[in-house]
PDB file of C-alpha atoms and ligand atoms in Angstrom:
ATOM      1  CA  MET A   1     -44.026  -1.229 -89.920  1.00 97.00           C
ATOM      2  CA  ILE A   2     -45.952  -2.007 -93.083  1.00 98.00           C
ATOM      3  CA  ILE A   3     -44.299  -5.413 -93.365  1.00 98.00           C
ATOM      4  CA  ASP A   4     -45.687  -6.383 -89.937  1.00 98.00           C
ATOM      5  CA  LYS A   5     -49.172  -5.465 -91.124  1.00 98.00           C
ATOM      6  CA  LEU A   6     -48.699  -7.585 -94.263  1.00 98.00           C
ATOM      7  CA  PHE A   7     -47.350 -10.493 -92.204  1.00 98.00           C
ATOM      8  CA  LYS A   8     -50.382 -10.369 -89.878  1.00 98.00           C
ATOM      9  CA  GLU A   9     -52.831 -10.139 -92.782  1.00 98.00           C
ATOM     10  CA  VAL A  10     -51.219 -13.200 -94.398  1.00 98.00           C
ATOM     11  CA  GLU A  11     -51.470 -15.047 -91.093  1.00 97.00           C
ATOM     12  CA  LYS A  12     -55.204 -14.275 -90.954  1.00 97.00           C
ATOM     13  CA  LYS A  13     -56.183 -14.594 -94.619  1.00 98.00           C
ATOM     14  CA  GLY A  14     -53.575 -16.650 -96.471  1.00 97.00           C
ATOM     15  CA  ASN A  15     -51.119 -15.853 -99.262  1.00 98.00           C
ATOM     16  CA  VAL A  16     -53.260 -14.912-102.253  1.00 98.00           C
ATOM     17  CA  CYS A  17     -52.578 -11.490-103.781  1.00 98.00           C
ATOM     18  CA  VAL A  18     -55.290 -10.588-106.275  1.00 98.00           C
ATOM     19  CA  GLY A  19     -53.930  -8.812-109.325  1.00 98.00           C
ATOM     20  CA  LEU A  20     -56.405  -6.223-110.567  1.00 98.00           C
ATOM     21  CA  ASP A  21     -54.976  -6.053-114.076  1.00 98.00           C
ATOM     22  CA  SER A  22     -58.340  -4.967-115.394  1.00 97.00           C
ATOM     23  CA  HIS A  23     -58.190  -4.934-119.177  1.00 97.00           C
ATOM     24  CA  LEU A  24     -61.500  -3.798-120.757  1.00 97.00           C
ATOM     25  CA  GLU A  25     -61.561  -7.095-122.673  1.00 96.00           C
ATOM     26  CA  TYR A  26     -61.829  -8.909-119.340  1.00 96.00           C
ATOM     27  CA  ILE A  27     -64.896  -6.966-118.235  1.00 98.00           C
ATOM     28  CA  PRO A  28     -68.373  -8.471-118.727  1.00 97.00           C
ATOM     29  CA  ASP A  29     -70.668  -6.704-121.208  1.00 97.00           C
ATOM     30  CA  HIS A  30     -73.356  -5.899-118.644  1.00 97.00           C
ATOM     31  CA  ILE A  31     -70.916  -3.626-116.783  1.00 97.00           C
ATOM     32  CA  LYS A  32     -69.780  -1.954-119.991  1.00 97.00           C
ATOM     33  CA  GLU A  33     -73.429  -1.377-120.932  1.00 97.00           C
ATOM     34  CA  LYS A  34     -74.420  -0.024-117.522  1.00 97.00           C
ATOM     35  CA  TYR A  35     -71.664   2.607-117.221  1.00 97.00           C
ATOM     36  CA  GLN A  36     -70.579   5.074-119.896  1.00 92.00           C
ATOM     37  CA  ASP A  37     -67.150   6.162-118.758  1.00 97.00           C
ATOM     38  CA  VAL A  38     -64.130   3.925-118.720  1.00 98.00           C
ATOM     39  CA  ASP A  39     -63.141   5.075-115.210  1.00 98.00           C
ATOM     40  CA  GLU A  40     -66.522   4.001-113.868  1.00 98.00           C
ATOM     41  CA  ILE A  41     -66.418   0.677-115.767  1.00 98.00           C
ATOM     42  CA  LEU A  42     -62.959  -0.224-114.463  1.00 98.00           C
ATOM     43  CA  PHE A  43     -63.752   0.925-110.925  1.00 98.00           C
ATOM     44  CA  GLN A  44     -67.078  -0.907-110.657  1.00 98.00           C
ATOM     45  CA  PHE A  45     -65.539  -4.113-112.028  1.00 98.00           C
ATOM     46  CA  ASN A  46     -62.753  -3.890-109.437  1.00 98.00           C
ATOM     47  CA  LYS A  47     -65.032  -2.874-106.580  1.00 98.00           C
ATOM     48  CA  ASN A  48     -67.297  -5.900-106.987  1.00 98.00           C
ATOM     49  CA  ILE A  49     -64.288  -8.234-106.973  1.00 98.00           C
ATOM     50  CA  ILE A  50     -62.819  -6.474-103.921  1.00 98.00           C
ATOM     51  CA  ASP A  51     -66.142  -6.609-102.030  1.00 98.00           C
ATOM     52  CA  ARG A  52     -66.406 -10.355-102.738  1.00 98.00           C
ATOM     53  CA  THR A  53     -62.854 -11.250-101.746  1.00 98.00           C
ATOM     54  CA  MET A  54     -61.500  -8.842 -99.138  1.00 98.00           C
ATOM     55  CA  ASP A  55     -62.159 -11.207 -96.222  1.00 98.00           C
ATOM     56  CA  ILE A  56     -59.783 -13.781 -97.755  1.00 98.00           C
ATOM     57  CA  VAL A  57     -57.253 -11.516 -99.476  1.00 98.00           C
ATOM     58  CA  PRO A  58     -54.391  -9.808 -97.580  1.00 98.00           C
ATOM     59  CA  VAL A  59     -53.250  -7.574-100.431  1.00 98.00           C
ATOM     60  CA  TYR A  60     -54.267  -6.387-103.900  1.00 98.00           C
ATOM     61  CA  LYS A  61     -51.798  -5.525-106.659  1.00 98.00           C
ATOM     62  CA  LEU A  62     -52.616  -3.141-109.475  1.00 98.00           C
ATOM     63  CA  GLN A  63     -50.349  -3.194-112.521  1.00 98.00           C
ATOM     64  CA  ILE A  64     -50.510   0.454-113.537  1.00 98.00           C
ATOM     65  CA  ALA A  65     -50.138  -0.210-117.302  1.00 98.00           C
ATOM     66  CA  PHE A  66     -53.696  -1.555-117.376  1.00 98.00           C
ATOM     67  CA  TYR A  67     -54.881   1.884-116.219  1.00 98.00           C
ATOM     68  CA  GLU A  68     -52.389   4.102-118.064  1.00 98.00           C
ATOM     69  CA  ALA A  69     -53.536   2.414-121.266  1.00 98.00           C
ATOM     70  CA  TYR A  70     -56.908   4.171-120.840  1.00 98.00           C
ATOM     71  CA  GLY A  71     -55.391   7.611-120.354  1.00 98.00           C
ATOM     72  CA  ILE A  72     -56.560  10.074-117.708  1.00 98.00           C
ATOM     73  CA  LYS A  73     -59.770   8.166-117.013  1.00 98.00           C
ATOM     74  CA  GLY A  74     -57.792   4.966-116.573  1.00 98.00           C
ATOM     75  CA  LEU A  75     -55.673   6.689-113.948  1.00 98.00           C
ATOM     76  CA  VAL A  76     -58.807   7.967-112.229  1.00 98.00           C
ATOM     77  CA  ALA A  77     -59.921   4.328-111.959  1.00 98.00           C
ATOM     78  CA  TYR A  78     -56.475   3.397-110.573  1.00 98.00           C
ATOM     79  CA  LYS A  79     -56.724   6.134-107.936  1.00 98.00           C
ATOM     80  CA  ARG A  80     -60.298   5.268-106.973  1.00 98.00           C
ATOM     81  CA  THR A  81     -59.496   1.563-106.702  1.00 98.00           C
ATOM     82  CA  ILE A  82     -56.448   2.007-104.491  1.00 98.00           C
ATOM     83  CA  GLU A  83     -58.343   4.483-102.310  1.00 98.00           C
ATOM     84  CA  TYR A  84     -61.228   2.039-101.960  1.00 98.00           C
ATOM     85  CA  ILE A  85     -58.921  -0.797-100.931  1.00 98.00           C
ATOM     86  CA  ARG A  86     -56.967   1.361 -98.477  1.00 98.00           C
ATOM     87  CA  ASN A  87     -60.154   2.815 -96.978  1.00 98.00           C
ATOM     88  CA  ASN A  88     -61.126  -0.764 -96.193  1.00 98.00           C
ATOM     89  CA  GLY A  89     -57.864  -1.143 -94.271  1.00 97.00           C
ATOM     90  CA  ILE A  90     -56.318  -3.466 -96.834  1.00 98.00           C
ATOM     91  CA  ILE A  91     -52.797  -3.305 -98.245  1.00 98.00           C
ATOM     92  CA  THR A  92     -52.111  -2.233-101.833  1.00 98.00           C
ATOM     93  CA  ILE A  93     -49.173  -2.871-104.132  1.00 98.00           C
ATOM     94  CA  GLY A  94     -48.706  -0.402-106.982  1.00 98.00           C
ATOM     95  CA  ASP A  95     -46.963  -2.485-109.606  1.00 98.00           C
ATOM     96  CA  ILE A  96     -45.096   0.331-111.338  1.00 98.00           C
ATOM     97  CA  LYS A  97     -41.663  -1.321-111.866  1.00 98.00           C
ATOM     98  CA  ARG A  98     -39.799   1.974-111.876  1.00 98.00           C
ATOM     99  CA  GLY A  99     -36.028   2.439-112.048  1.00 97.00           C
ATOM    100  CA  ASP A 100     -34.227   5.686-112.904  1.00 97.00           C
ATOM    101  CA  ILE A 101     -31.527   8.101-111.765  1.00 97.00           C
ATOM    102  CA  ALA A 102     -31.902   9.330-108.206  1.00 97.00           C
ATOM    103  CA  SER A 103     -33.398  12.766-108.960  1.00 97.00           C
ATOM    104  CA  THR A 104     -36.130  11.176-111.082  1.00 98.00           C
ATOM    105  CA  ALA A 105     -36.634   8.330-108.599  1.00 98.00           C
ATOM    106  CA  GLU A 106     -37.356  10.956-105.933  1.00 98.00           C
ATOM    107  CA  MET A 107     -40.307  12.119-108.004  1.00 98.00           C
ATOM    108  CA  TYR A 108     -41.518   8.563-108.585  1.00 98.00           C
ATOM    109  CA  ALA A 109     -41.383   8.047-104.826  1.00 98.00           C
ATOM    110  CA  LYS A 110     -43.419  11.200-104.233  1.00 98.00           C
ATOM    111  CA  ALA A 111     -45.892  10.192-106.953  1.00 98.00           C
ATOM    112  CA  HIS A 112     -46.599   6.733-105.528  1.00 98.00           C
ATOM    113  CA  PHE A 113     -46.000   7.125-101.792  1.00 98.00           C
ATOM    114  CA  GLU A 114     -47.896  10.439-101.496  1.00 98.00           C
ATOM    115  CA  GLY A 115     -50.850  12.116-103.160  1.00 96.00           C
ATOM    116  CA  ASP A 116     -53.362  10.696-105.623  1.00 98.00           C
ATOM    117  CA  PHE A 117     -51.587   7.406-106.319  1.00 98.00           C
ATOM    118  CA  GLN A 118     -50.467   6.632-102.790  1.00 98.00           C
ATOM    119  CA  VAL A 119     -50.058   2.894-102.153  1.00 98.00           C
ATOM    120  CA  ASP A 120     -48.407   0.848 -99.403  1.00 98.00           C
ATOM    121  CA  PHE A 121     -45.840  -0.982-101.530  1.00 98.00           C
ATOM    122  CA  ILE A 122     -44.463  -0.393-105.002  1.00 98.00           C
ATOM    123  CA  THR A 123     -42.435  -2.601-107.323  1.00 98.00           C
ATOM    124  CA  LEU A 124     -39.036  -1.379-108.542  1.00 98.00           C
ATOM    125  CA  ASN A 125     -36.569  -2.484-111.187  1.00 98.00           C
ATOM    126  CA  PRO A 126     -33.009  -2.398-109.748  1.00 97.00           C
ATOM    127  CA  TYR A 127     -31.132  -3.116-112.930  1.00 92.00           C
ATOM    128  CA  MET A 128     -30.193   0.584-113.381  1.00 96.00           C
ATOM    129  CA  GLY A 129     -28.206   0.364-110.134  1.00 96.00           C
ATOM    130  CA  PHE A 130     -28.717   0.684-106.403  1.00 96.00           C
ATOM    131  CA  ASP A 131     -28.720   4.494-106.472  1.00 96.00           C
ATOM    132  CA  SER A 132     -32.064   4.123-108.267  1.00 97.00           C
ATOM    133  CA  ILE A 133     -33.449   2.487-105.077  1.00 98.00           C
ATOM    134  CA  THR A 134     -32.077   4.807-102.361  1.00 97.00           C
ATOM    135  CA  PRO A 135     -34.554   7.706-102.912  1.00 97.00           C
ATOM    136  CA  TYR A 136     -37.360   5.422-101.692  1.00 98.00           C
ATOM    137  CA  LEU A 137     -35.647   4.622 -98.411  1.00 98.00           C
ATOM    138  CA  LYS A 138     -36.740   7.766 -96.574  1.00 97.00           C
ATOM    139  CA  TYR A 139     -40.348   6.601 -96.935  1.00 98.00           C
ATOM    140  CA  ILE A 140     -39.479   3.083 -95.763  1.00 98.00           C
ATOM    141  CA  ASP A 141     -37.666   4.642 -92.806  1.00 97.00           C
ATOM    142  CA  LYS A 142     -40.898   6.249 -91.609  1.00 97.00           C
ATOM    143  CA  GLY A 143     -42.371   2.756 -91.327  1.00 96.00           C
ATOM    144  CA  ASP A 144     -45.541   2.827 -93.394  1.00 96.00           C
ATOM    145  CA  LYS A 145     -44.161   2.090 -96.870  1.00 98.00           C
ATOM    146  CA  GLY A 146     -42.314  -0.795 -98.480  1.00 98.00           C
ATOM    147  CA  ILE A 147     -40.891  -1.937-101.801  1.00 98.00           C
ATOM    148  CA  PHE A 148     -40.689  -5.160-103.774  1.00 98.00           C
ATOM    149  CA  VAL A 149     -37.624  -5.142-105.998  1.00 98.00           C
ATOM    150  CA  LEU A 150     -37.300  -7.390-109.046  1.00 98.00           C
ATOM    151  CA  LEU A 151     -34.886 -10.190-108.245  1.00 97.00           C
ATOM    152  CA  ARG A 152     -35.621 -13.162-110.499  1.00 96.00           C
ATOM    153  CA  THR A 153     -38.691 -12.580-112.658  1.00 96.00           C
ATOM    154  CA  SER A 154     -41.327 -15.046-113.901  1.00 95.00           C
ATOM    155  CA  ASN A 155     -40.943 -14.561-117.662  1.00 95.00           C
ATOM    156  CA  PRO A 156     -38.856 -16.832-119.935  1.00 94.00           C
ATOM    157  CA  GLY A 157     -36.577 -13.843-120.717  1.00 95.00           C
ATOM    158  CA  ALA A 158     -35.469 -13.797-117.052  1.00 94.00           C
ATOM    159  CA  LYS A 159     -32.690 -16.118-118.238  1.00 94.00           C
ATOM    160  CA  ASP A 160     -31.339 -13.566-120.773  1.00 95.00           C
ATOM    161  CA  ILE A 161     -29.775 -11.290-118.172  1.00 94.00           C
ATOM    162  CA  GLN A 162     -30.675 -12.242-114.603  1.00 95.00           C
ATOM    163  CA  TYR A 163     -29.050 -15.716-114.786  1.00 95.00           C
ATOM    164  CA  LEU A 164     -25.706 -14.545-116.171  1.00 95.00           C
ATOM    165  CA  GLU A 165     -22.760 -15.737-114.087  1.00 94.00           C
ATOM    166  CA  ILE A 166     -20.830 -12.719-112.880  1.00 92.00           C
ATOM    167  CA  SER A 167     -17.867 -12.091-110.655  1.00 88.00           C
ATOM    168  CA  SER A 168     -17.252  -8.844-108.850  1.00 76.00           C
ATOM    169  CA  SER A 169     -14.286  -7.594-106.854  1.00 74.00           C
ATOM    170  CA  GLU A 170     -16.181  -8.438-103.631  1.00 71.00           C
ATOM    171  CA  ASP A 171     -16.705 -12.111-104.535  1.00 69.00           C
ATOM    172  CA  THR A 172     -14.226 -14.941-104.525  1.00 76.00           C
ATOM    173  CA  GLN A 173     -16.424 -17.071-106.817  1.00 82.00           C
ATOM    174  CA  SER A 174     -18.766 -16.206-109.648  1.00 90.00           C
ATOM    175  CA  LYS A 175     -22.503 -16.116-108.932  1.00 92.00           C
ATOM    176  CA  LYS A 176     -25.702 -15.506-110.820  1.00 94.00           C
ATOM    177  CA  LEU A 177     -26.525 -11.869-111.385  1.00 95.00           C
ATOM    178  CA  TYR A 178     -29.793 -12.150-109.482  1.00 96.00           C
ATOM    179  CA  TYR A 179     -27.885 -13.313-106.403  1.00 96.00           C
ATOM    180  CA  HIS A 180     -25.666 -10.256-106.676  1.00 94.00           C
ATOM    181  CA  VAL A 181     -28.813  -8.093-106.725  1.00 96.00           C
ATOM    182  CA  GLY A 182     -30.429 -10.130-103.934  1.00 97.00           C
ATOM    183  CA  ASP A 183     -27.358  -9.923-101.676  1.00 96.00           C
ATOM    184  CA  LYS A 184     -27.246  -6.122-102.014  1.00 96.00           C
ATOM    185  CA  LEU A 185     -30.960  -5.767-101.344  1.00 97.00           C
ATOM    186  CA  TYR A 186     -30.702  -8.093 -98.369  1.00 97.00           C
ATOM    187  CA  GLU A 187     -27.988  -5.919 -96.905  1.00 97.00           C
ATOM    188  CA  MET A 188     -30.035  -2.766 -97.611  1.00 97.00           C
ATOM    189  CA  GLY A 189     -33.131  -4.379 -96.088  1.00 98.00           C
ATOM    190  CA  SER A 190     -31.437  -5.346 -92.812  1.00 97.00           C
ATOM    191  CA  LYS A 191     -32.152  -1.806 -91.487  1.00 97.00           C
ATOM    192  CA  TYR A 192     -35.892  -2.201 -91.975  1.00 98.00           C
ATOM    193  CA  ILE A 193     -36.735  -5.491 -90.295  1.00 98.00           C
ATOM    194  CA  GLY A 194     -40.041  -5.483 -88.448  1.00 98.00           C
ATOM    195  CA  SER A 195     -41.102  -7.451 -85.380  1.00 98.00           C
ATOM    196  CA  CYS A 196     -42.326 -10.235 -87.696  1.00 98.00           C
ATOM    197  CA  GLY A 197     -38.718 -10.881 -88.736  1.00 98.00           C
ATOM    198  CA  TYR A 198     -39.111  -9.687 -92.328  1.00 98.00           C
ATOM    199  CA  SER A 199     -37.883  -6.502 -93.975  1.00 98.00           C
ATOM    200  CA  SER A 200     -39.971  -3.805 -95.668  1.00 98.00           C
ATOM    201  CA  ILE A 201     -37.550  -4.230 -98.591  1.00 98.00           C
ATOM    202  CA  GLY A 202     -38.926  -7.332-100.252  1.00 98.00           C
ATOM    203  CA  ALA A 203     -38.181  -8.988-103.578  1.00 98.00           C
ATOM    204  CA  VAL A 204     -40.100 -10.241-106.594  1.00 98.00           C
ATOM    205  CA  VAL A 205     -39.394 -13.886-107.413  1.00 98.00           C
ATOM    206  CA  GLY A 206     -41.291 -15.547-110.225  1.00 97.00           C
ATOM    207  CA  GLY A 207     -43.202 -18.664-109.202  1.00 95.00           C
ATOM    208  CA  THR A 208     -42.596 -20.192-112.611  1.00 95.00           C
ATOM    209  CA  HIS A 209     -39.027 -21.367-111.951  1.00 91.00           C
ATOM    210  CA  ARG A 210     -38.748 -23.725-109.008  1.00 90.00           C
ATOM    211  CA  ASP A 211     -35.214 -25.134-109.284  1.00 92.00           C
ATOM    212  CA  GLU A 212     -33.616 -22.375-107.241  1.00 92.00           C
ATOM    213  CA  ALA A 213     -36.571 -21.759-104.954  1.00 95.00           C
ATOM    214  CA  GLU A 214     -35.186 -23.461-101.863  1.00 94.00           C
ATOM    215  CA  GLU A 215     -31.816 -21.789-102.286  1.00 95.00           C
ATOM    216  CA  ILE A 216     -33.415 -18.362-102.670  1.00 97.00           C
ATOM    217  CA  ARG A 217     -35.649 -18.898 -99.615  1.00 97.00           C
ATOM    218  CA  GLY A 218     -32.719 -20.182 -97.541  1.00 96.00           C
ATOM    219  CA  ARG A 219     -30.322 -17.440 -98.604  1.00 97.00           C
ATOM    220  CA  TYR A 220     -32.711 -14.559 -97.839  1.00 98.00           C
ATOM    221  CA  LYS A 221     -34.394 -15.552 -94.590  1.00 97.00           C
ATOM    222  CA  ASN A 222     -35.605 -12.048 -93.713  1.00 97.00           C
ATOM    223  CA  MET A 223     -36.864 -11.203 -97.169  1.00 98.00           C
ATOM    224  CA  PHE A 224     -40.577 -11.157 -97.887  1.00 98.00           C
ATOM    225  CA  PHE A 225     -41.397 -12.256-101.441  1.00 98.00           C
ATOM    226  CA  LEU A 226     -43.945 -11.120-103.992  1.00 98.00           C
ATOM    227  CA  ILE A 227     -44.390 -14.238-106.126  1.00 98.00           C
ATOM    228  CA  PRO A 228     -46.101 -13.710-109.492  1.00 98.00           C
ATOM    229  CA  GLY A 229     -46.561 -16.329-112.199  1.00 97.00           C
ATOM    230  CA  TYR A 230     -49.232 -18.520-110.597  1.00 98.00           C
ATOM    231  CA  GLY A 231     -51.975 -19.763-112.927  1.00 96.00           C
ATOM    232  CA  HIS A 232     -51.787 -18.248-116.394  1.00 96.00           C
ATOM    233  CA  GLN A 233     -47.993 -18.352-116.522  1.00 97.00           C
ATOM    234  CA  GLY A 234     -47.937 -21.962-115.311  1.00 96.00           C
ATOM    235  CA  GLY A 235     -46.922 -21.622-111.638  1.00 96.00           C
ATOM    236  CA  LYS A 236     -48.614 -24.106-109.274  1.00 96.00           C
ATOM    237  CA  GLY A 237     -49.094 -24.384-105.522  1.00 97.00           C
ATOM    238  CA  GLU A 238     -46.199 -26.845-105.253  1.00 96.00           C
ATOM    239  CA  ASP A 239     -43.877 -24.343-106.984  1.00 96.00           C
ATOM    240  CA  VAL A 240     -44.796 -21.198-105.114  1.00 97.00           C
ATOM    241  CA  ALA A 241     -44.979 -22.866-101.683  1.00 96.00           C
ATOM    242  CA  LEU A 242     -41.205 -23.376-101.879  1.00 96.00           C
ATOM    243  CA  TYR A 243     -40.721 -19.622-101.525  1.00 97.00           C
ATOM    244  CA  LEU A 244     -42.729 -19.460 -98.300  1.00 97.00           C
ATOM    245  CA  SER A 245     -41.525 -20.075 -94.805  1.00 96.00           C
ATOM    246  CA  ASP A 246     -43.887 -21.632 -92.305  1.00 95.00           C
ATOM    247  CA  GLY A 247     -46.783 -20.498 -94.516  1.00 95.00           C
ATOM    248  CA  ASN A 248     -45.745 -16.847 -94.439  1.00 97.00           C
ATOM    249  CA  GLY A 249     -42.935 -14.711 -95.851  1.00 98.00           C
ATOM    250  CA  GLY A 250     -44.580 -14.263 -99.229  1.00 98.00           C
ATOM    251  CA  VAL A 251     -47.702 -13.437-101.194  1.00 98.00           C
ATOM    252  CA  VAL A 252     -48.567 -15.146-104.455  1.00 98.00           C
ATOM    253  CA  ASN A 253     -50.074 -13.008-107.183  1.00 98.00           C
ATOM    254  CA  SER A 254     -52.562 -14.161-109.770  1.00 98.00           C
ATOM    255  CA  SER A 255     -54.260 -11.648-112.039  1.00 98.00           C
ATOM    256  CA  ARG A 256     -55.916 -13.243-115.092  1.00 98.00           C
ATOM    257  CA  GLY A 257     -56.411 -16.525-113.218  1.00 98.00           C
ATOM    258  CA  ILE A 258     -58.736 -14.742-110.795  1.00 98.00           C
ATOM    259  CA  ILE A 259     -60.350 -11.840-112.610  1.00 98.00           C
ATOM    260  CA  THR A 260     -61.145 -13.812-115.761  1.00 98.00           C
ATOM    261  CA  ALA A 261     -62.009 -17.095-113.983  1.00 98.00           C
ATOM    262  CA  TYR A 262     -65.678 -16.464-114.857  1.00 98.00           C
ATOM    263  CA  LYS A 263     -65.010 -16.973-118.561  1.00 97.00           C
ATOM    264  CA  SER A 264     -65.096 -20.778-118.117  1.00 96.00           C
ATOM    265  CA  TYR A 265     -68.718 -20.780-116.938  1.00 97.00           C
ATOM    266  CA  GLU A 266     -71.975 -20.377-118.816  1.00 95.00           C
ATOM    267  CA  ASP A 267     -73.396 -18.103-116.111  1.00 96.00           C
ATOM    268  CA  GLY A 268     -69.986 -16.461-115.644  1.00 96.00           C
ATOM    269  CA  GLU A 269     -70.645 -12.922-116.857  1.00 95.00           C
ATOM    270  CA  GLU A 270     -73.406 -12.253-114.307  1.00 96.00           C
ATOM    271  CA  ASN A 271     -71.447 -13.908-111.504  1.00 98.00           C
ATOM    272  CA  TYR A 272     -67.890 -12.885-112.315  1.00 98.00           C
ATOM    273  CA  ASP A 273     -67.221 -11.709-108.762  1.00 98.00           C
ATOM    274  CA  LYS A 274     -68.392 -15.028-107.304  1.00 98.00           C
ATOM    275  CA  TYR A 275     -66.095 -16.918-109.688  1.00 98.00           C
ATOM    276  CA  ALA A 276     -63.225 -14.617-108.714  1.00 98.00           C
ATOM    277  CA  ARG A 277     -63.855 -15.583-105.093  1.00 98.00           C
ATOM    278  CA  ASP A 278     -63.981 -19.285-105.981  1.00 98.00           C
ATOM    279  CA  ALA A 279     -60.662 -18.902-107.826  1.00 98.00           C
ATOM    280  CA  VAL A 280     -59.085 -17.253-104.757  1.00 98.00           C
ATOM    281  CA  LEU A 281     -60.366 -20.061-102.515  1.00 98.00           C
ATOM    282  CA  ALA A 282     -59.082 -22.762-104.884  1.00 98.00           C
ATOM    283  CA  MET A 283     -55.686 -21.060-105.109  1.00 98.00           C
ATOM    284  CA  LYS A 284     -55.483 -20.683-101.330  1.00 98.00           C
ATOM    285  CA  GLU A 285     -56.286 -24.374-100.916  1.00 97.00           C
ATOM    286  CA  ASP A 286     -53.712 -25.334-103.592  1.00 97.00           C
ATOM    287  CA  ILE A 287     -50.966 -23.382-101.778  1.00 97.00           C
ATOM    288  CA  GLU A 288     -51.984 -24.415 -98.264  1.00 96.00           C
ATOM    289  CA  SER A 289     -52.279 -28.103 -99.215  1.00 94.00           C
ATOM    290  CA  GLU A 290     -48.521 -28.078 -99.795  1.00 90.00           C
ATOM    291  CA  GLY A 291     -48.119 -27.816 -96.032  1.00 72.00           C
ATOM    292  CA  ARG A 292     -46.336 -25.171 -94.027  1.00 60.00           C
ATOM    293  CA  VAL A 293     -42.907 -25.276 -95.644  1.00 59.00           C
TER     294      VAL A 293
HETATM  295  O1  LIG B 301     -43.710  -7.474-110.525  1.00 91.86           O
HETATM  296  C1  LIG B 301     -44.628  -8.225-110.880  1.00 91.86           C
HETATM  297  O2  LIG B 301     -45.687  -8.215-110.303  1.00 91.86           O
HETATM  298  C2  LIG B 301     -44.340  -9.228-111.917  1.00 91.86           C
HETATM  299  C3  LIG B 301     -43.040  -9.714-111.954  1.00 91.86           C
HETATM  300  C4  LIG B 301     -42.759 -10.855-112.702  1.00 91.86           C
HETATM  301  O3  LIG B 301     -41.654 -11.395-112.660  1.00 91.86           O
HETATM  302  N1  LIG B 301     -43.755 -11.417-113.437  1.00 91.86           N
HETATM  303  C5  LIG B 301     -45.027 -10.905-113.476  1.00 91.86           C
HETATM  304  O4  LIG B 301     -45.892 -11.500-114.142  1.00 91.86           O
HETATM  305  N2  LIG B 301     -45.328  -9.770-112.754  1.00 91.86           N
HETATM  306  C6  LIG B 301     -46.689  -9.173-112.803  1.00 91.86           C
HETATM  307  O5  LIG B 301     -47.614 -10.101-112.232  1.00 91.86           O
HETATM  308  C7  LIG B 301     -48.845 -10.111-112.954  1.00 91.86           C
HETATM  309  C8  LIG B 301     -49.080 -11.495-113.537  1.00 91.86           C
HETATM  310  O6  LIG B 301     -50.319 -11.557-114.162  1.00 91.86           O
HETATM  311  P1  LIG B 301     -51.018 -12.955-114.534  1.00 91.86           P
HETATM  312  O7  LIG B 301     -50.041 -13.723-115.361  1.00 91.86           O
HETATM  313  O8  LIG B 301     -52.246 -12.535-115.295  1.00 91.86           O
HETATM  314  O9  LIG B 301     -51.333 -13.658-113.237  1.00 91.86           O
HETATM  315  C9  LIG B 301     -48.728  -9.001-113.991  1.00 91.86           C
HETATM  316  O10 LIG B 301     -49.228  -7.813-113.390  1.00 91.86           O
HETATM  317  C10 LIG B 301     -47.232  -8.874-114.210  1.00 91.86           C
HETATM  318  O11 LIG B 301     -46.877  -7.559-114.628  1.00 91.86           O
END
């Protein structure tokens, strides 16, 4: 199962998920001068970072908006980057955050689990209802695909909806909306638990809010977490480590914190890939220094 592969990669390489959110503004001038086409610029920027970090990175996440924003050529860069990562035997997350009625979701599943944009995991937004998730299950069933579903996100607006206290006919007491979502996903995920003890249905929990971290980790023992919010959004090693279990059970994403790390150095532009590697190593150390919680 794909979750077993992710678990083993984390065991070998640590928890850092590099976010290739490659905005043209983040790309050094020498690359933009060397290549004419935006697909080549984005791909070469990504490739150099991947080549420099793949021995210490278990998974890369591409937020598709950063590629869609550049039209067809942007999507060519998306496709080439995910193919390059997968051809190197490394896991990819397509951060697409989809959520729609079942017939449309079937096409999203086909678009991102097959063909040009095929990745190993995708992110989904469950707030349209659980029938928007079921069309992906047939791919998870086959074993080589997984999903990360938004549970409690990293942005300040997470509180607007996800934290609302709700009561449903199934509950005796009220609970936060994100726990209602989490409980349903946990139940759905129990069919897809790998030999590592985690399910291929994982959840996204923002590393920026730590108050509920222990409760979330304890409540969903078999759930693997994608934890964004480290670095630029303020999340620290001590926050995100609370979502891990014995050093595994989650990957921590940083995008700008890694791919724009070079901007703090005078010789950064020429050595942006080296500074990306240094940022991964520093992040790994920051998380691991919290001990195996
Ligand atoms: O699903 C996500 O990856 C995600 C969920 C969330 O709650 N917060 C969040 O920031 N993200 C994504 O994680 C990345 C964070 O980027 P940086 O803030 O630059 O590290 C972006 O690609 C976001 O779209």
